[in-house]
């Protein structure tokens, strides 16, 4: 064994089976494809452009987002997926001696970055009903990160409660990861004017059907974004490639297409959740593109295995105590969800 070797428990992403003839409901991707503008931008992209480095500040994408979100371009930073942005945010904002706070059940990567960057942290247990309790975030801390709506629960925390957390934590950064916000709930964008310690993190992987392209961004005050840029430019200044910027810009310019798909997914989700409840499953209320469901009449492991054998991939968390009896099922197209429901009905009979 050599000295100085780093040992770390990495983030374990959901399986990424490459077969095309499966129903993939395990990593919250979008069932619907790219808009025609994105397809045109891809077809019109000349590989010769790649001899040059990509841009340092993704000005065209920031301008498009600035118009879409009604914020100044100086309030935006783009990254290689929101994982890149979140990692930069941890390095930028969480440098205090007090522990940062996040729920015990949330995006599993937060704990991994805290470990990797040696940031002290406390995992705050969710309430018995799996909600985030505001008062748990009103005590001394070195910063806060919440996913809203939360994952893997799917539960949305009302904006007024997010504001209460902001009010009681004015001297640290409060990061709200809005990966799933366009499937339900109200964005915290309107709070940015009042609270310059708020950082919103967004991704093109879920609502914009571009998980494979790797684009994410943060919105915050120009001062905080400048600090994030300093960190970004201390790691990998060209982390966003040319093609990714071009296609993500086209997606923003054709946003009605994605809004329509988000609405379809939300409708399918509400129908699917109700159908599972009628089978006796316990299903948490979801404002996202997935549901967290506790099967009835069959164990989560057995249902997971039977679905997988049928070519339907869902997410099972055997090592997470509070939800080991649950399955997280992403919401695909209506047809995919009908097939999934029919298989479930067969297995629980
Ligand atoms: C809450 C949350 N944040 C961030 C991410 C990362 O997304 P990206 O594909 O933009 O890296 C995910 C992915 O599943 C997520 O669930």
mmCIF file of N, CA and C in Angstrom, residues 24-87:
data_model
loop_
_atom_site.group_PDB
_atom_site.id
_atom_site.type_symbol
_atom_site.label_atom_id
_atom_site.label_comp_id
_atom_site.label_asym_id
_atom_site.label_seq_id
_atom_site.Cartn_x
_atom_site.Cartn_y
_atom_site.Cartn_z
ATOM 1 N N UNK A 24 -36.903 1.891 -19.197
ATOM 2 C CA UNK A 24 -35.901 2.360 -18.241
ATOM 3 C C UNK A 24 -36.507 3.417 -17.320
ATOM 4 N N UNK A 25 -36.828 2.993 -16.107
ATOM 5 C CA UNK A 25 -37.501 3.887 -15.154
ATOM 6 C C UNK A 25 -36.668 3.980 -13.874
ATOM 7 N N UNK A 26 -35.337 3.983 -14.026
ATOM 8 C CA UNK A 26 -34.495 3.920 -12.828
ATOM 9 C C UNK A 26 -33.622 5.149 -12.576
ATOM 10 N N UNK A 27 -33.530 6.086 -13.534
ATOM 11 C CA UNK A 27 -32.676 7.256 -13.243
ATOM 12 C C UNK A 27 -33.353 8.579 -13.616
ATOM 13 N N UNK A 28 -34.672 8.582 -13.577
ATOM 14 C CA UNK A 28 -35.446 9.837 -13.729
ATOM 15 C C UNK A 28 -35.120 10.619 -15.002
ATOM 16 N N UNK A 29 -34.846 9.866 -16.079
ATOM 17 C CA UNK A 29 -34.653 10.556 -17.355
ATOM 18 C C UNK A 29 -36.013 10.925 -17.938
ATOM 19 N N UNK A 30 -35.990 11.709 -19.006
ATOM 20 C CA UNK A 30 -37.231 12.139 -19.645
ATOM 21 C C UNK A 30 -37.570 11.160 -20.767
ATOM 22 N N UNK A 31 -38.826 10.728 -20.812
ATOM 23 C CA UNK A 31 -39.247 9.739 -21.812
ATOM 24 C C UNK A 31 -39.344 10.342 -23.201
ATOM 25 N N UNK A 32 -39.467 11.669 -23.260
ATOM 26 C CA UNK A 32 -39.719 12.302 -24.551
ATOM 27 C C UNK A 32 -38.437 12.899 -25.111
ATOM 28 N N UNK A 33 -38.415 13.002 -26.446
ATOM 29 C CA UNK A 33 -37.168 13.373 -27.118
ATOM 30 C C UNK A 33 -36.938 14.872 -27.217
ATOM 31 N N UNK A 34 -35.909 15.205 -27.993
ATOM 32 C CA UNK A 34 -35.495 16.599 -28.162
ATOM 33 C C UNK A 34 -36.487 17.341 -29.057
ATOM 34 N N UNK A 35 -36.508 18.654 -28.964
ATOM 35 C CA UNK A 35 -37.370 19.475 -29.814
ATOM 36 C C UNK A 35 -36.742 19.581 -31.203
ATOM 37 N N UNK A 36 -37.545 20.043 -32.168
ATOM 38 C CA UNK A 36 -37.035 20.123 -33.546
ATOM 39 C C UNK A 36 -35.861 21.112 -33.634
ATOM 40 N N UNK A 37 -35.883 22.170 -32.843
ATOM 41 C CA UNK A 37 -34.770 23.148 -32.871
ATOM 42 C C UNK A 37 -33.448 22.507 -32.429
ATOM 43 N N UNK A 38 -33.542 21.612 -31.429
ATOM 44 C CA UNK A 38 -32.330 20.923 -30.956
ATOM 45 C C UNK A 38 -31.819 19.989 -32.058
ATOM 46 N N UNK A 39 -32.748 19.301 -32.709
ATOM 47 C CA UNK A 39 -32.341 18.379 -33.789
ATOM 48 C C UNK A 39 -31.700 19.161 -34.940
ATOM 49 N N UNK A 40 -32.290 20.317 -35.260
ATOM 50 C CA UNK A 40 -31.713 21.144 -36.333
ATOM 51 C C UNK A 40 -30.322 21.644 -35.935
ATOM 52 N N UNK A 41 -30.178 22.069 -34.694
ATOM 53 C CA UNK A 41 -28.877 22.581 -34.241
ATOM 54 C C UNK A 41 -27.820 21.483 -34.325
ATOM 55 N N UNK A 42 -28.231 20.254 -33.992
ATOM 56 C CA UNK A 42 -27.283 19.131 -34.054
ATOM 57 C C UNK A 42 -26.909 18.837 -35.502
ATOM 58 N N UNK A 43 -27.918 18.808 -36.376
ATOM 59 C CA UNK A 43 -27.658 18.509 -37.787
ATOM 60 C C UNK A 43 -26.774 19.596 -38.408
ATOM 61 N N UNK A 44 -26.925 20.821 -37.935
ATOM 62 C CA UNK A 44 -26.167 21.928 -38.521
ATOM 63 C C UNK A 44 -24.805 22.134 -37.880
ATOM 64 N N UNK A 45 -24.441 21.299 -36.948
ATOM 65 C CA UNK A 45 -23.175 21.492 -36.226
ATOM 66 C C UNK A 45 -22.017 20.917 -37.041
ATOM 67 N N UNK A 46 -21.028 21.734 -37.325
ATOM 68 C CA UNK A 46 -19.892 21.248 -38.097
ATOM 69 C C UNK A 46 -18.771 20.807 -37.146
ATOM 70 N N UNK A 47 -18.304 19.557 -37.352
ATOM 71 C CA UNK A 47 -17.255 19.006 -36.479
ATOM 72 C C UNK A 47 -15.978 19.832 -36.555
ATOM 73 N N UNK A 48 -15.806 20.559 -37.643
ATOM 74 C CA UNK A 48 -14.594 21.381 -37.780
ATOM 75 C C UNK A 48 -14.478 22.423 -36.667
ATOM 76 N N UNK A 49 -15.651 22.831 -36.143
ATOM 77 C CA UNK A 49 -15.616 23.847 -35.083
ATOM 78 C C UNK A 49 -14.903 23.351 -33.832
ATOM 79 N N UNK A 50 -14.805 22.033 -33.725
ATOM 80 C CA UNK A 50 -14.264 21.460 -32.483
ATOM 81 C C UNK A 50 -12.749 21.628 -32.361
ATOM 82 N N UNK A 51 -12.093 22.120 -33.399
ATOM 83 C CA UNK A 51 -10.643 22.348 -33.266
ATOM 84 C C UNK A 51 -10.365 23.488 -32.287
ATOM 85 N N UNK A 52 -11.359 24.341 -32.099
ATOM 86 C CA UNK A 52 -11.216 25.444 -31.140
ATOM 87 C C UNK A 52 -11.734 25.044 -29.761
ATOM 88 N N UNK A 53 -11.196 25.649 -28.729
ATOM 89 C CA UNK A 53 -11.741 25.429 -27.385
ATOM 90 C C UNK A 53 -13.159 25.965 -27.295
ATOM 91 N N UNK A 54 -13.917 25.395 -26.385
ATOM 92 C CA UNK A 54 -15.271 25.913 -26.144
ATOM 93 C C UNK A 54 -15.152 27.256 -25.417
ATOM 94 N N UNK A 55 -16.290 27.926 -25.223
ATOM 95 C CA UNK A 55 -16.225 29.250 -24.602
ATOM 96 C C UNK A 55 -15.981 29.105 -23.100
ATOM 97 N N UNK A 56 -15.484 30.174 -22.503
ATOM 98 C CA UNK A 56 -15.196 30.131 -21.064
ATOM 99 C C UNK A 56 -16.426 30.475 -20.237
ATOM 100 N N UNK A 57 -17.368 31.211 -20.838
ATOM 101 C CA UNK A 57 -18.488 31.678 -20.007
ATOM 102 C C UNK A 57 -19.866 31.314 -20.571
ATOM 103 N N UNK A 58 -19.913 30.552 -21.673
ATOM 104 C CA UNK A 58 -21.182 30.118 -22.266
ATOM 105 C C UNK A 58 -22.151 31.290 -22.421
ATOM 106 N N UNK A 59 -21.645 32.341 -23.050
ATOM 107 C CA UNK A 59 -22.437 33.562 -23.138
ATOM 108 C C UNK A 59 -23.774 33.356 -23.852
ATOM 109 N N UNK A 60 -23.782 32.580 -24.946
ATOM 110 C CA UNK A 60 -25.046 32.446 -25.696
ATOM 111 C C UNK A 60 -26.087 31.696 -24.861
ATOM 112 N N UNK A 61 -25.658 30.662 -24.147
ATOM 113 C CA UNK A 61 -26.603 29.921 -23.309
ATOM 114 C C UNK A 61 -27.059 30.782 -22.124
ATOM 115 N N UNK A 62 -26.127 31.537 -21.544
ATOM 116 C CA UNK A 62 -26.528 32.394 -20.412
ATOM 117 C C UNK A 62 -27.504 33.473 -20.863
ATOM 118 N N UNK A 63 -27.290 34.003 -22.077
ATOM 119 C CA UNK A 63 -28.222 35.030 -22.585
ATOM 120 C C UNK A 63 -29.619 34.424 -22.772
ATOM 121 N N UNK A 64 -29.669 33.213 -23.339
ATOM 122 C CA UNK A 64 -30.967 32.561 -23.572
ATOM 123 C C UNK A 64 -31.659 32.287 -22.230
ATOM 124 N N UNK A 65 -30.901 31.799 -21.258
ATOM 125 C CA UNK A 65 -31.485 31.516 -19.933
ATOM 126 C C UNK A 65 -31.903 32.802 -19.233
ATOM 127 N N UNK A 66 -31.114 33.848 -19.438
ATOM 128 C CA UNK A 66 -31.413 35.135 -18.812
ATOM 129 C C UNK A 66 -32.781 35.632 -19.292
ATOM 130 N N UNK A 67 -33.042 35.479 -20.603
ATOM 131 C CA UNK A 67 -34.356 35.885 -21.136
ATOM 132 C C UNK A 67 -35.460 34.970 -20.606
ATOM 133 N N UNK A 68 -35.187 33.683 -20.553
ATOM 134 C CA UNK A 68 -36.214 32.728 -20.116
ATOM 135 C C UNK A 68 -36.590 32.913 -18.638
ATOM 136 N N UNK A 69 -35.574 33.155 -17.809
ATOM 137 C CA UNK A 69 -35.815 33.171 -16.357
ATOM 138 C C UNK A 69 -36.037 34.577 -15.803
ATOM 139 N N UNK A 70 -35.735 35.597 -16.614
ATOM 140 C CA UNK A 70 -35.888 36.967 -16.146
ATOM 141 C C UNK A 70 -34.836 37.344 -15.108
ATOM 142 N N UNK A 71 -33.620 36.852 -15.282
ATOM 143 C CA UNK A 71 -32.510 37.249 -14.396
ATOM 144 C C UNK A 71 -31.399 37.813 -15.277
ATOM 145 N N UNK A 72 -30.415 38.466 -14.673
ATOM 146 C CA UNK A 72 -29.308 39.006 -15.448
ATOM 147 C C UNK A 72 -28.327 37.874 -15.786
ATOM 148 N N UNK A 73 -27.659 37.991 -16.936
ATOM 149 C CA UNK A 73 -26.702 36.943 -17.331
ATOM 150 C C UNK A 73 -25.588 36.788 -16.286
ATOM 151 N N UNK A 74 -25.286 37.885 -15.548
ATOM 152 C CA UNK A 74 -24.237 37.805 -14.525
ATOM 153 C C UNK A 74 -24.687 36.969 -13.319
ATOM 154 N N UNK A 75 -25.953 36.575 -13.312
ATOM 155 C CA UNK A 75 -26.463 35.732 -12.212
ATOM 156 C C UNK A 75 -26.420 34.244 -12.564
ATOM 157 N N UNK A 76 -25.771 33.905 -13.691
ATOM 158 C CA UNK A 76 -25.805 32.518 -14.166
ATOM 159 C C UNK A 76 -24.403 31.956 -14.363
ATOM 160 N N UNK A 77 -24.227 30.702 -13.976
ATOM 161 C CA UNK A 77 -22.989 29.957 -14.291
ATOM 162 C C UNK A 77 -23.416 28.598 -14.843
ATOM 163 N N UNK A 78 -22.731 28.154 -15.903
ATOM 164 C CA UNK A 78 -23.084 26.888 -16.562
ATOM 165 C C UNK A 78 -22.025 25.837 -16.223
ATOM 166 N N UNK A 79 -22.465 24.599 -16.078
ATOM 167 C CA UNK A 79 -21.515 23.523 -15.793
ATOM 168 C C UNK A 79 -21.822 22.266 -16.584
ATOM 169 N N UNK A 80 -20.942 21.288 -16.421
ATOM 170 C CA UNK A 80 -21.052 20.002 -17.105
ATOM 171 C C UNK A 80 -22.020 19.107 -16.318
ATOM 172 N N UNK A 81 -23.293 19.393 -16.470
ATOM 173 C CA UNK A 81 -24.309 18.728 -15.653
ATOM 174 C C UNK A 81 -24.425 19.472 -14.336
ATOM 175 N N UNK A 82 -25.557 19.295 -13.634
ATOM 176 C CA UNK A 82 -25.655 19.991 -12.351
ATOM 177 C C UNK A 82 -24.756 19.344 -11.305
ATOM 178 N N UNK A 83 -24.316 18.109 -11.543
ATOM 179 C CA UNK A 83 -23.332 17.516 -10.621
ATOM 180 C C UNK A 83 -22.067 18.377 -10.578
ATOM 181 N N UNK A 84 -21.645 18.861 -11.734
ATOM 182 C CA UNK A 84 -20.470 19.726 -11.808
ATOM 183 C C UNK A 84 -20.726 21.027 -11.025
ATOM 184 N N UNK A 85 -21.910 21.606 -11.248
ATOM 185 C CA UNK A 85 -22.269 22.855 -10.578
ATOM 186 C C UNK A 85 -22.365 22.656 -9.058
ATOM 187 N N UNK A 86 -22.963 21.544 -8.650
ATOM 188 C CA UNK A 86 -23.103 21.267 -7.207
ATOM 189 C C UNK A 86 -21.729 21.077 -6.566
ATOM 190 N N UNK A 87 -20.866 20.377 -7.265
ATOM 191 C CA UNK A 87 -19.521 20.148 -6.737
ATOM 192 C C UNK A 87 -18.783 21.487 -6.571
#
